[in-house]
Coordinates of C-alpha atoms in Angstrom, one line a residue:
Chain A
M18 CA 33.1 16.0 117.2
K19 CA 32.2 12.4 117.8
R20 CA 30.5 11.5 121.0
A21 CA 31.8 8.7 123.2
G22 CA 28.7 6.6 122.6
D23 CA 29.2 6.7 118.9
R24 CA 32.8 5.6 119.2
V25 CA 31.8 2.7 121.5
L26 CA 29.1 1.6 119.1
G27 CA 31.5 1.8 116.2
A28 CA 34.1 -0.3 118.0
L29 CA 31.4 -2.9 118.9
C30 CA 30.4 -3.2 115.2
A31 CA 34.0 -3.6 114.1
L32 CA 34.5 -6.3 116.7
A33 CA 31.4 -8.2 115.5
L34 CA 32.6 -8.0 111.9
A35 CA 36.1 -9.1 112.9
L36 CA 34.6 -12.1 114.8
L37 CA 32.5 -13.1 111.9
A38 CA 35.4 -12.8 109.4
L39 CA 37.8 -14.7 111.8
T40 CA 35.3 -17.6 112.1
L41 CA 34.9 -17.8 108.4
I42 CA 38.7 -17.8 107.9
A43 CA 39.2 -20.4 110.6
I44 CA 36.7 -22.7 109.1
V45 CA 38.0 -22.4 105.6
A46 CA 41.7 -22.6 106.7
S47 CA 41.3 -25.7 108.9
L48 CA 39.3 -27.5 106.2
A49 CA 41.7 -26.5 103.5
R50 CA 44.7 -27.7 105.6
E51 CA 43.2 -31.1 106.3
G52 CA 41.2 -31.5 103.1
T53 CA 43.4 -30.4 100.2
A54 CA 46.0 -33.0 101.1
A55 CA 43.4 -35.7 101.1
L56 CA 42.0 -34.3 97.9
V57 CA 45.4 -34.8 96.2
T58 CA 46.6 -38.0 97.7
G59 CA 43.7 -39.9 99.2
T60 CA 41.4 -42.4 97.6
R61 CA 39.1 -40.2 95.6
D62 CA 36.5 -42.8 94.3
G63 CA 33.9 -42.0 96.9
L64 CA 34.5 -38.3 96.5
A65 CA 34.2 -38.4 92.7
L66 CA 31.0 -40.4 92.9
A67 CA 29.6 -38.0 95.5
A68 CA 30.5 -35.0 93.3
L69 CA 28.8 -36.6 90.2
G70 CA 25.7 -37.4 92.3
T71 CA 25.6 -33.9 93.5
A72 CA 25.8 -32.6 90.0
A73 CA 23.1 -35.0 88.8
V74 CA 20.6 -34.1 91.6
T75 CA 21.3 -30.4 91.2
F76 CA 20.7 -30.7 87.5
I77 CA 17.3 -32.4 88.0
M78 CA 16.4 -29.8 90.6
T79 CA 17.3 -27.0 88.2
L80 CA 15.3 -28.6 85.4
C81 CA 12.2 -28.9 87.7
S82 CA 12.3 -25.6 89.6
V83 CA 13.5 -23.0 87.1
P84 CA 10.7 -23.1 84.5
L85 CA 8.0 -23.5 87.2
G86 CA 9.5 -20.8 89.4
V87 CA 10.0 -18.3 86.7
L88 CA 6.6 -18.8 85.2
T89 CA 5.0 -18.4 88.7
A90 CA 7.0 -15.1 89.1
V91 CA 5.8 -14.0 85.7
Y92 CA 2.2 -14.7 86.7
L93 CA 2.5 -12.9 90.0
A94 CA 4.4 -9.9 88.6
E95 CA 2.7 -9.4 85.3
F96 CA -0.8 -10.9 85.3
A97 CA -2.1 -11.4 88.9
R98 CA -4.3 -8.6 90.2
D99 CA -2.8 -7.5 93.5
E100 CA -6.2 -6.9 95.1
D101 CA -7.4 -10.4 94.5
R102 CA -7.5 -12.6 97.5
S103 CA -6.0 -15.6 95.6
T104 CA -2.9 -13.5 94.7
R105 CA -2.4 -12.6 98.3
W106 CA -2.7 -16.2 99.3
I107 CA -0.2 -17.4 96.7
R108 CA 2.3 -14.8 97.7
A109 CA 1.9 -15.6 101.4
A110 CA 2.2 -19.3 100.7
V111 CA 5.4 -18.8 98.7
R112 CA 6.9 -16.8 101.5
A113 CA 5.9 -19.3 104.1
L114 CA 7.4 -22.1 102.0
A115 CA 10.7 -20.2 102.1
G116 CA 10.7 -20.5 105.9
V117 CA 10.0 -24.2 106.2
P118 CA 12.9 -26.2 107.7
S119 CA 14.5 -28.3 105.1
I120 CA 14.0 -31.6 107.0
V121 CA 10.3 -31.0 106.5
F122 CA 10.8 -30.9 102.8
G123 CA 12.6 -34.2 103.1
L124 CA 9.6 -35.8 104.8
F125 CA 7.3 -34.2 102.3
G126 CA 9.4 -35.6 99.5
L127 CA 9.3 -39.1 100.9
G128 CA 5.5 -38.9 101.4
F129 CA 4.6 -37.1 98.3
F130 CA 7.1 -38.0 95.6
V131 CA 8.4 -41.4 96.6
L132 CA 5.3 -42.9 98.1
F133 CA 2.4 -41.1 96.4
V134 CA 3.7 -40.2 92.9
G135 CA 6.3 -43.0 92.6
R136 CA 4.1 -45.8 93.9
G137 CA 1.2 -44.4 91.9
L138 CA 3.3 -44.5 88.7
D139 CA 4.4 -48.1 89.5
R140 CA 0.7 -49.2 89.9
V141 CA -0.1 -47.7 86.5
L142 CA 3.1 -48.5 84.5
Y143 CA 4.5 -51.7 86.2
P144 CA 1.6 -53.5 87.9
G145 CA 2.9 -56.4 90.0
L146 CA 6.6 -55.6 89.3
G147 CA 7.4 -54.1 92.7
A148 CA 9.0 -50.7 93.3
V149 CA 10.5 -49.1 90.2
F150 CA 9.6 -45.5 90.7
G151 CA 8.3 -46.0 94.2
R152 CA 11.5 -45.9 96.0
P153 CA 14.1 -43.3 96.9
C154 CA 16.1 -42.2 93.9
V155 CA 17.9 -39.2 92.3
L156 CA 14.7 -38.1 90.5
W157 CA 12.7 -37.7 93.7
S158 CA 15.6 -36.1 95.5
G159 CA 15.8 -33.6 92.7
A160 CA 12.1 -32.9 92.8
T161 CA 12.2 -32.4 96.5
L162 CA 15.1 -30.0 96.2
A163 CA 13.1 -28.2 93.5
V164 CA 10.3 -27.5 96.0
L165 CA 12.9 -26.1 98.3
A166 CA 14.4 -23.9 95.6
L167 CA 11.1 -22.7 94.3
P168 CA 10.4 -19.9 96.8
V169 CA 13.9 -18.4 96.3
I170 CA 13.4 -18.4 92.5
I171 CA 9.9 -17.0 92.7
V172 CA 10.6 -14.2 95.1
T173 CA 13.8 -13.0 93.4
S174 CA 12.3 -13.3 89.9
E175 CA 9.2 -11.5 90.9
E176 CA 11.1 -8.6 92.4
A177 CA 13.3 -8.4 89.3
L178 CA 10.3 -8.2 87.1
R179 CA 8.7 -5.6 89.2
R180 CA 11.8 -3.4 88.9
V181 CA 11.3 -3.3 85.1
P182 CA 9.8 0.2 84.5
N183 CA 6.2 0.2 83.4
E184 CA 7.1 2.5 80.5
Q185 CA 8.9 -0.5 78.9
R186 CA 5.8 -2.6 79.0
E187 CA 3.7 0.3 77.7
A188 CA 6.2 0.9 74.9
A189 CA 5.7 -2.7 73.8
L190 CA 1.9 -2.6 74.2
A191 CA 1.7 0.6 72.2
L192 CA 3.6 -1.0 69.4
G193 CA 0.9 -3.7 69.1
A194 CA 2.4 -6.3 71.4
S195 CA 0.0 -8.5 73.3
R196 CA 0.4 -8.9 77.1
I197 CA 2.2 -12.2 76.5
E198 CA 4.5 -10.7 73.9
A199 CA 5.2 -7.7 76.1
T200 CA 6.1 -10.1 79.0
F201 CA 8.3 -12.5 77.1
R202 CA 10.0 -10.0 74.7
V203 CA 10.4 -7.0 77.0
S204 CA 9.8 -7.6 80.7
L205 CA 11.6 -10.9 81.1
P206 CA 14.7 -10.0 79.0
A207 CA 14.9 -6.7 80.9
A208 CA 14.8 -8.7 84.2
R209 CA 17.1 -11.4 83.0
A210 CA 20.1 -10.6 85.2
G211 CA 17.9 -10.4 88.3
V212 CA 16.1 -13.6 87.4
L213 CA 19.4 -15.4 86.8
T214 CA 20.7 -14.2 90.2
G215 CA 17.7 -15.8 91.9
V216 CA 18.2 -19.0 90.0
V217 CA 21.9 -19.3 90.8
L218 CA 21.2 -18.5 94.5
A219 CA 18.6 -21.2 94.6
I220 CA 20.9 -23.7 92.9
G221 CA 23.6 -22.8 95.4
R222 CA 21.3 -23.4 98.3
G223 CA 19.9 -26.6 96.8
A224 CA 23.3 -28.1 96.0
G225 CA 24.4 -27.9 99.6
E226 CA 21.2 -29.1 101.3
V227 CA 21.3 -32.6 102.8
A228 CA 18.0 -32.9 104.8
P229 CA 15.7 -33.0 101.7
I230 CA 17.6 -35.9 100.2
L231 CA 18.1 -38.0 103.3
F232 CA 14.9 -40.1 102.8
T233 CA 14.4 -39.4 99.1
G234 CA 17.4 -40.9 97.4
A235 CA 20.8 -40.3 98.9
A236 CA 22.9 -43.4 99.5
N237 CA 25.8 -44.1 101.9
F238 CA 27.7 -45.7 99.0
T239 CA 26.9 -46.7 95.5
P240 CA 29.4 -48.6 93.3
E241 CA 28.9 -46.2 90.3
A242 CA 27.5 -42.8 89.4
P243 CA 23.7 -42.6 88.7
T244 CA 23.0 -43.3 85.1
D245 CA 19.3 -43.7 85.6
A246 CA 17.0 -41.2 87.2
R247 CA 15.6 -44.1 89.2
A248 CA 18.9 -45.0 90.8
M249 CA 20.1 -43.9 94.2
F250 CA 23.1 -41.6 94.3
M251 CA 25.9 -40.3 96.5
H252 CA 26.0 -36.7 97.4
L253 CA 28.8 -34.5 98.8
G254 CA 26.8 -33.2 101.8
F255 CA 25.4 -36.6 102.6
H256 CA 28.9 -38.2 102.1
L257 CA 30.3 -35.7 104.6
Y258 CA 27.6 -36.7 107.1
A259 CA 28.1 -40.4 106.5
L260 CA 31.9 -40.1 106.8
S261 CA 31.7 -38.2 110.1
T262 CA 29.0 -40.3 111.8
Q263 CA 28.7 -43.7 110.2
S264 CA 32.4 -44.6 109.9
T265 CA 33.7 -47.3 112.2
D266 CA 37.0 -45.5 112.4
A267 CA 36.1 -41.8 112.7
A268 CA 39.6 -40.6 113.0
S269 CA 40.9 -42.1 109.8
A270 CA 37.9 -40.8 107.9
R271 CA 38.6 -37.2 109.0
P272 CA 40.8 -36.2 106.0
A273 CA 38.3 -37.6 103.5
A274 CA 35.5 -35.8 105.3
A275 CA 37.5 -32.6 105.2
A276 CA 38.2 -33.1 101.5
T277 CA 34.5 -33.5 100.9
A278 CA 33.7 -30.4 102.9
V279 CA 36.3 -28.4 100.8
L280 CA 34.7 -29.5 97.6
L281 CA 31.1 -28.8 98.9
L282 CA 32.2 -25.3 100.0
A283 CA 33.9 -24.7 96.7
V284 CA 30.7 -25.6 94.8
T285 CA 28.4 -23.4 96.9
L286 CA 30.8 -20.5 97.3
S287 CA 31.4 -20.4 93.5
L288 CA 27.7 -20.5 92.8
N289 CA 27.2 -17.6 95.2
A290 CA 30.1 -15.7 93.5
V291 CA 28.3 -16.2 90.2
A292 CA 25.1 -14.8 91.7
L293 CA 27.0 -11.8 93.0
V294 CA 28.4 -11.0 89.6
L295 CA 25.0 -11.4 88.0
R296 CA 23.4 -9.1 90.6
D297 CA 26.1 -6.5 90.0
R298 CA 25.3 -6.6 86.3
A299 CA 21.5 -6.3 87.1
V300 CA 22.1 -3.2 89.2
K301 CA 24.3 -1.6 86.5
R302 CA 21.7 -2.3 83.9
A303 CA 19.0 -0.8 86.0
S304 CA 20.8 2.5 86.6
P305 CA 20.3 5.2 83.9
E306 CA 24.0 5.8 83.3
A307 CA 24.4 2.3 82.0
R308 CA 25.6 2.8 78.5
R309 CA 26.4 0.6 75.5
Chain B
M2 CA -19.0 23.9 62.2
T3 CA -17.8 22.9 58.8
R4 CA -14.6 21.0 58.4
A5 CA -12.7 20.4 55.2
K6 CA -11.1 17.2 56.3
P7 CA -13.1 14.0 57.3
I8 CA -13.2 12.8 60.9
K9 CA -10.6 10.2 61.7
L10 CA -11.1 9.6 65.4
E11 CA -14.0 10.6 67.5
A12 CA -14.6 10.2 71.3
R13 CA -18.3 10.1 72.3
G14 CA -19.3 10.5 75.9
L15 CA -16.0 9.2 77.0
S16 CA -15.5 8.8 80.8
V17 CA -12.7 7.2 82.7
E18 CA -12.8 6.2 86.4
F19 CA -9.9 5.1 88.5
A20 CA -11.1 3.0 91.5
A21 CA -14.5 4.5 91.2
K22 CA -13.1 8.1 91.1
R23 CA -14.0 9.9 88.0
V24 CA -11.1 11.6 86.4
L25 CA -12.6 12.2 82.9
S26 CA -16.2 12.8 82.4
D27 CA -18.3 12.7 79.3
V28 CA -15.8 14.0 76.8
S29 CA -16.9 14.1 73.1
L30 CA -14.3 15.3 70.7
A31 CA -13.9 14.7 67.0
L32 CA -10.4 14.8 65.4
A33 CA -10.0 15.6 61.7
E34 CA -7.7 13.4 59.5
R35 CA -4.2 14.6 58.9
S36 CA -4.4 17.4 61.4
V37 CA -2.7 18.2 64.7
T38 CA -4.9 18.6 67.7
A39 CA -3.4 19.9 70.9
L40 CA -4.8 18.9 74.2
I41 CA -4.1 21.6 76.8
G42 CA -5.0 22.2 80.4
P43 CA -3.5 22.2 83.9
S44 CA -1.9 19.1 85.5
G45 CA -4.5 16.6 86.5
C46 CA -7.1 17.9 84.1
G47 CA -7.5 14.5 82.4
K48 CA -5.8 15.2 79.1
S49 CA -3.3 12.4 79.4
T50 CA -6.1 10.1 80.7
F51 CA -8.1 11.0 77.6
L52 CA -5.2 10.3 75.3
R53 CA -4.5 6.9 76.9
A54 CA -8.2 6.0 76.5
L55 CA -7.8 6.6 72.7
N56 CA -5.6 3.5 72.3
R57 CA -7.0 1.4 75.1
L58 CA -3.9 1.7 77.3
H59 CA -6.2 1.8 80.3
D60 CA -7.1 -1.9 79.6
H61 CA -4.1 -2.9 81.6
S62 CA -4.8 -0.9 84.8
P63 CA -7.1 -3.1 86.8
S64 CA -8.6 -0.1 88.6
A65 CA -9.5 1.8 85.5
A66 CA -12.9 1.7 83.9
V67 CA -13.7 3.4 80.6
H68 CA -17.2 4.3 79.5
G69 CA -18.4 5.7 76.2
Q70 CA -17.2 5.2 72.7
V71 CA -14.1 5.9 70.7
L72 CA -14.8 5.7 67.0
L73 CA -11.9 5.0 64.6
D74 CA -13.2 5.5 61.1
G75 CA -16.6 5.2 62.5
E76 CA -16.1 1.9 64.4
D77 CA -15.9 1.7 68.2
I78 CA -12.5 0.5 69.4
Y79 CA -14.1 -0.5 72.7
H80 CA -16.5 -2.9 71.0
P81 CA -16.1 -6.4 72.6
D82 CA -15.2 -7.9 69.2
V83 CA -12.3 -5.5 68.6
D84 CA -8.8 -6.6 69.6
A85 CA -6.8 -4.0 71.5
V86 CA -3.6 -5.2 69.7
V87 CA -5.2 -4.3 66.3
V88 CA -6.3 -1.0 67.6
R89 CA -2.8 -0.1 68.8
R90 CA -1.3 -1.0 65.5
R91 CA -3.5 1.6 63.9
I92 CA -3.1 4.1 66.7
G93 CA 0.5 4.6 67.7
M94 CA 1.8 6.4 70.8
V95 CA 4.8 8.4 71.9
F96 CA 5.3 8.8 75.6
Q97 CA 6.3 11.6 77.8
R98 CA 9.7 10.2 78.7
P99 CA 11.6 8.5 75.9
N100 CA 11.3 4.8 76.6
P101 CA 13.6 2.9 74.2
L102 CA 13.6 -0.8 74.8
P103 CA 16.8 -2.5 75.8
G104 CA 18.6 -3.5 72.6
S105 CA 20.0 -1.9 69.6
I106 CA 18.6 1.1 67.6
L107 CA 17.6 -1.3 64.9
D108 CA 15.9 -3.6 67.4
N109 CA 13.8 -0.7 68.6
V110 CA 12.6 0.4 65.2
T111 CA 11.8 -3.1 64.0
F112 CA 10.1 -4.2 67.3
G113 CA 6.6 -3.6 66.0
L114 CA 7.3 -5.0 62.6
R115 CA 8.8 -8.2 64.1
L116 CA 5.7 -8.6 66.2
A117 CA 3.6 -8.5 63.1
A118 CA 5.6 -11.6 62.0
S119 CA 7.5 -9.8 59.3
R120 CA 10.6 -12.0 59.1
D121 CA 12.1 -10.8 55.9
R122 CA 15.3 -9.1 57.0
S123 CA 15.9 -6.9 54.0
S124 CA 12.4 -5.5 54.1
L125 CA 12.8 -5.0 57.8
T126 CA 15.9 -2.8 57.3
D127 CA 14.3 -1.0 54.5
R128 CA 11.3 -0.1 56.5
A129 CA 13.5 0.8 59.5
E130 CA 15.4 3.2 57.3
R131 CA 12.2 4.7 56.0
A132 CA 10.9 5.2 59.5
L133 CA 14.2 6.6 60.8
R134 CA 14.3 9.1 57.9
A135 CA 10.7 10.1 58.5
A136 CA 11.6 10.7 62.2
A137 CA 14.5 12.9 61.1
I138 CA 17.1 10.8 62.9
W139 CA 18.5 8.7 60.1
D140 CA 21.6 10.8 59.5
E141 CA 22.6 10.6 63.1
V142 CA 22.3 6.8 63.5
R143 CA 22.9 5.4 60.1
D144 CA 26.4 4.3 61.0
R145 CA 25.5 2.7 64.3
L146 CA 22.2 0.9 63.9
G147 CA 23.6 -1.9 66.0
A148 CA 24.5 0.4 69.0
S149 CA 22.4 0.3 72.1
A150 CA 19.4 2.7 71.9
L151 CA 20.4 3.9 75.4
S152 CA 23.6 5.4 74.0
L153 CA 21.5 8.1 72.2
S154 CA 20.8 11.5 73.8
G155 CA 17.3 12.2 75.2
G156 CA 16.2 14.0 72.1
Q157 CA 17.5 11.3 69.8
Q158 CA 15.8 8.7 71.9
Q159 CA 12.5 10.5 71.6
R160 CA 12.9 10.7 67.8
L161 CA 13.8 7.0 67.8
C162 CA 10.6 6.3 69.7
I163 CA 8.7 8.3 67.1
A164 CA 10.4 6.3 64.4
R165 CA 9.5 3.1 66.2
A166 CA 5.9 4.2 66.4
I167 CA 5.6 5.1 62.7
A168 CA 7.5 2.1 61.5
I169 CA 4.3 0.0 61.8
E170 CA 2.5 2.7 59.7
P171 CA -0.3 3.6 62.1
E172 CA -3.1 6.0 61.1
V173 CA -3.2 8.1 64.2
L174 CA -0.2 9.1 66.4
L175 CA -0.8 10.0 70.0
M176 CA 1.9 12.0 71.7
D177 CA 1.9 12.5 75.4
E178 CA 4.0 15.6 76.2
P179 CA 6.8 14.3 73.9
C180 CA 9.0 17.3 74.6
S181 CA 8.7 17.7 78.3
A182 CA 11.9 15.8 79.1
L183 CA 13.9 17.5 76.3
D184 CA 16.0 20.7 75.9
P185 CA 14.8 23.5 73.6
L186 CA 16.9 22.5 70.7
A187 CA 15.6 18.9 70.7
T188 CA 12.1 20.3 71.3
E189 CA 12.4 22.4 68.1
R190 CA 13.4 19.4 66.1
I191 CA 10.4 17.3 67.4
E192 CA 8.0 20.2 66.7
A193 CA 9.3 20.5 63.1
L194 CA 8.8 16.7 62.9
I195 CA 5.2 16.9 64.1
T196 CA 4.4 19.4 61.4
E197 CA 5.9 17.1 58.9
L198 CA 4.1 14.0 60.3
K199 CA 0.6 15.5 60.0
R200 CA 0.9 15.2 56.2
R201 CA 0.4 11.5 56.7
Y202 CA -1.0 11.0 60.2
T203 CA -3.7 12.3 62.5
V204 CA -1.7 13.6 65.4
V205 CA -3.0 14.2 68.9
L206 CA -0.6 16.1 71.1
V207 CA -0.9 16.5 74.8
T208 CA 1.3 19.5 75.9
H209 CA 2.0 21.6 78.9
S210 CA 3.5 24.3 76.7
L211 CA 0.9 26.8 75.4
A212 CA 3.5 28.2 73.0
Q213 CA 4.0 24.7 71.6
A214 CA 0.3 24.2 71.1
R215 CA 0.1 27.5 69.2
R216 CA 3.1 26.6 67.0
V217 CA 2.2 23.2 65.9
S218 CA -1.5 22.5 66.3
D219 CA -4.5 23.1 64.0
E220 CA -7.1 22.6 66.6
T221 CA -6.8 23.0 70.4
A222 CA -9.0 21.4 73.1
F223 CA -8.9 22.7 76.6
F224 CA -9.5 20.3 79.5
Y225 CA -10.2 21.4 83.0
L226 CA -11.0 19.2 86.0
G227 CA -11.7 16.1 83.9
A228 CA -14.0 17.9 81.4
L229 CA -13.6 19.2 77.9
I230 CA -14.3 22.9 78.3
E231 CA -13.6 24.3 74.9
R232 CA -12.3 23.2 71.5
G233 CA -11.8 25.0 68.2
P234 CA -9.2 26.2 65.7
T235 CA -6.0 26.9 67.6
D236 CA -5.8 30.6 66.7
R237 CA -9.4 31.1 67.8
V238 CA -9.0 29.3 71.1
F239 CA -5.9 31.4 72.0
E240 CA -7.1 34.8 70.6
D241 CA -10.7 34.7 71.4
P242 CA -11.5 32.0 74.0
Q243 CA -15.2 31.7 74.5
H244 CA -15.1 30.2 78.0
E245 CA -14.0 32.0 81.1
K246 CA -11.8 29.1 82.3
T247 CA -10.1 28.9 78.9
Q248 CA -9.5 32.6 79.0
Q249 CA -7.9 32.4 82.4
Y250 CA -5.7 29.4 81.4
V251 CA -4.4 30.8 78.1
R252 CA -3.7 34.1 79.8
G253 CA -1.8 32.3 82.5
S254 CA -4.0 33.1 85.5
I255 CA -4.8 29.5 86.2
G256 CA -2.7 26.3 85.8

């Protein structure tokens, strides 16, 4: 016998879920209706360039953040002593980093990468030549996004490594593996699916972020795709922002903006779908009935 | 006490502390070459802790501290100049629960060999076959060496783990309750295997089963509350225990 209170609560939960689902459907449907037509018929130059720029900056971000993030996770999970104060500080810092608003990363990127690292490189490599590295470009945008992606990669990878049973490490150690060998031949391969999930989630998040690239390299319009890491670039998210706010004729830019949004959504949703599949595989692998 | 066989491994004044709590105190025990020594005692008596101190597995628990000496052929494995990796190649270990590594059966058997930078594929498979035969599992897996090690039954997995341990040809084999997760039939096979293995290896067997200790071991050592209470030839320890605690344990009144 269900009590009335339970039934009311159940109904409220269902309502909340329905609202959420409806909102999502409404967003996707309206964008798709406006956007897909523009995607097919409209002028697609800007959109193509923005897509290429997004790919380029995401690639640089991945290159910078994955090795650093995974190695940090390996250190935290396999080598750091939990009772050390430094370990606790690193862990707290990583978690704090995850909560920083992305616009702050943008300002940090401008201050640190563009002005400090970039100008510093210019002084050493190209004295008297003006700004080569010391200006916003796709490289610094990628680096800034990498800082944003790091905590996601570190936290998920560390958790994946911690889920690897200790018996596995001991099996390797007992066979004469060093700590490093046990880590890279046993723990990390065993945690592979979990690590990959974190990486894909981080890429998905980074690909859609606009704030960190605002001051570090995104351009309203460039005549061509970035072929040099020191060039500015167009980005789907920024392109959407520019079309919606900077255009002299906002109404005529709407279809193009919707098309951009569709593309951006497609990119992030498909990356999240990949992450889901990988996580599913990780869970299956971890359960004992996983065979073959 | 006279012994026909020379001493292979000897603990001298071995103590282990976890976070300053002493779980093993001042154990001295000599193990004869090519013999099976059973370590028995109630749960928490320190026998597994002792076993893991014999191949320096406590090195990786930050809270563990080991004092005393463990002499392998007369040389202290805890000497600062000795590399734990080298020690573990000479002193293999089989764990309580079968712990095959992810990967194929062949991957598992050759794991230790590949670490030792043995790249020659044909010699790898040869040595894998020899180890699998020695562990009495070859006939069951010869047709599916590429299959996942997790597709084997528990008893097969444990024999695979034994094969993996002996593939690198250690001198001593530590076994931490290797049958506790297995059914009686698989246990019988492992026990027969242990008797076979002692022709080549010095075997140290931690076991909860008194019957098993009686069946397979030459010597038995009884641990209680972190101390070595009594040791001697297995028959003598079971039939004529000298110490009151040993008496109570082998007769089933404590433990």
